[in-house]
Amino acid sequence: MIYLDYSATTPVSFDVLDSYNKTTKEFIGNPNSLHRLGSKSNELLRSATKQISDLLKVMESEIFFTSGATESNNMALIGVALANHKKGNHILVSKLEHPSIYAICDYLTSIGFEVEYINNDNEGLIDFDDLKNKMRQDTILVSVNAVNSETGVRQPLKFIRQIIRKENQETIFHSDMTQAIGKTSICLNDVDMASFSAHKIYGPKGIGLLYKNSKIRIVPLEYGSGKSSNLKPGTPALPLIVAFSKAIRIALTDIDKREHFISRLNEKICTSLNKYPDVVVNSTKHSIPHILNVSVLGLKPETFLHALEEHEVYISTNTACSSGEISSSVMAIYNDEKRAASTLRISLSHLTTTDEINKFLDYFDTVYKKLKFWFSAI
Ligand code: PMP
């Protein structure tokens, strides 16, 4: 099997799974219980949270566990909107966001908020002038992801933050950092809120977090009991949280070394794909090497994906969450429907080997020739 869909999800690392298993077996108490078993679990919860806050260089009280980045995004965007509706109802988001952000924006629009979309240049970067021009006194929130999940384009969050601050000191800046953490450096000082998910960094599925600066007030979306978190009531998912803290620690180790290795794999693929006249690379010079997006013009990406699957090669069309639709990110960058309708996302990891890439390129060639022959014969 050749797995090249690491941006959709990653396999859980053995060390992380080990932490999960040990915590499940040895910490049976509810962290909210008053007795000794509860206190023991609560201590572990606090120490895992502290480890995460140290790694992310924020305060423990600024970490809120969720079920994943979709929930973190909901908590952030809807929470800010509801808490600030008296100040304004204007929200800005980029055109290169994850589908979950657009779904939330549709909901916010349906309840009376005004959502506007920031343009980008033809390399995928936010159009800074457009952002400046669209900022208003009633802009309560701006959300721009750190790394786009489809094309890997990385945004300069620090600079974006400066523009926002200059135009309106009160505007809250959220970033979906799900595809950035572990792949490139992140700095939570550049934003007010950020979303993360464990399963993108070799952690378990079903756990994520929202970083929220302590100065920001948001309205909770869930109500219930439990002393651990006012935003996410109920029993904390201790084994998942402990496993997540381990996954973050591993993810933040050797980023540069891993990136260097992955860059070489990426270059190898690009050089090889260059020889096909109707294969175009959609990732830009601002893309991280882990996410390589290409279009095989004139071919349905699902057909290509399933043909590769016959050889046990696994890639994505655009993102796992929007399969079947055209790539909104490629459309936003190139404004070319043909290109956006035929995208394939190859996502790489430090676990990927050169041998896997060689085999992938051979299978790509076989599938390309077969499908081109079929379609030209029709
Ligand atoms: N945001 C981004 C940028 C993502 O890539 C994903 C996963 N495709 C999500 C949010 C949703 O994450 P989760 O599966 O943890 O809800």
CSV table of C-alpha atoms and ligand atoms in Angstrom, one decimal, residues 7-9 66-73 96-101 145-150 176-180 183 195-200 205-208 291 319-322 345, ligand 1:
chain,number,residue,atom,x,y,z
A,7,SER,CA,-3.5,15.7,5.0
A,8,ALA,CA,-6.9,13.8,5.2
A,9,THR,CA,-5.7,11.9,8.3
A,66,THR,CA,-13.0,19.7,21.5
A,67,SER,CA,-13.8,16.7,19.3
A,68,GLY,CA,-11.7,18.0,16.4
A,69,ALA,CA,-11.0,21.1,14.3
A,70,THR,CA,-14.6,21.3,13.0
A,71,GLU,CA,-15.9,21.7,16.5
A,72,SER,CA,-13.1,24.2,17.3
A,73,ASN,CA,-14.0,26.3,14.3
A,96,LEU,CA,-9.0,29.5,0.8
A,97,GLU,CA,-10.7,28.1,4.0
A,98,HIS,CA,-11.7,24.6,4.9
A,99,PRO,CA,-15.3,23.7,4.0
A,100,SER,CA,-16.2,23.7,7.7
A,101,ILE,CA,-15.5,27.4,7.9
A,145,ASN,CA,-6.2,29.6,7.9
A,146,ALA,CA,-2.5,29.2,8.5
A,147,VAL,CA,-2.1,26.6,5.7
A,148,ASN,CA,-4.8,25.8,3.1
A,149,SER,CA,-5.7,22.1,3.2
A,150,GLU,CA,-6.1,21.7,-0.6
A,176,ASP,CA,-7.5,27.4,11.5
A,177,MET,CA,-4.1,25.9,12.1
A,178,THR,CA,-5.1,22.3,11.6
A,179,GLN,CA,-2.8,21.8,8.5
A,180,ALA,CA,0.0,23.9,9.8
A,183,LYS,CA,4.5,20.8,9.3
A,195,SER,CA,-8.1,25.5,15.9
A,196,PHE,CA,-6.3,22.2,15.9
A,197,SER,CA,-7.0,18.5,15.4
A,198,ALA,CA,-5.0,15.5,16.7
A,199,HIS,CA,-5.7,13.1,13.8
A,200,LYS,CA,-3.7,15.3,11.4
A,205,LYS,CA,-9.4,10.8,15.9
A,206,GLY,CA,-12.1,12.6,18.0
A,207,ILE,CA,-9.9,15.1,19.8
A,208,GLY,CA,-9.0,18.7,18.9
A,291,ILE,CA,0.7,19.2,0.2
A,319,THR,CA,-10.0,17.7,0.6
A,320,ALA,CA,-11.5,14.6,2.2
A,321,CYS,CA,-14.3,16.8,3.5
A,322,SER,CA,-15.4,18.1,0.1
A,345,ARG,CA,-4.1,16.2,-3.8
B,1,PMP,N1,-9.7,22.5,9.1
B,1,PMP,C1,-8.8,22.0,8.3
B,1,PMP,C2,-7.8,23.0,7.7
B,1,PMP,C3,-8.7,20.6,8.0
B,1,PMP,O1,-7.8,20.2,7.1
B,1,PMP,C4,-9.7,19.8,8.6
B,1,PMP,C5,-9.7,18.3,8.2
B,1,PMP,N2,-9.9,18.0,6.9
B,1,PMP,C6,-10.6,20.3,9.4
B,1,PMP,C7,-10.6,21.6,9.7
B,1,PMP,C8,-11.6,19.4,10.1
B,1,PMP,O2,-10.9,18.7,11.1
B,1,PMP,P1,-11.6,17.5,12.0
B,1,PMP,O3,-11.7,16.3,11.1
B,1,PMP,O4,-10.8,17.3,13.1
B,1,PMP,O5,-13.0,18.0,12.4
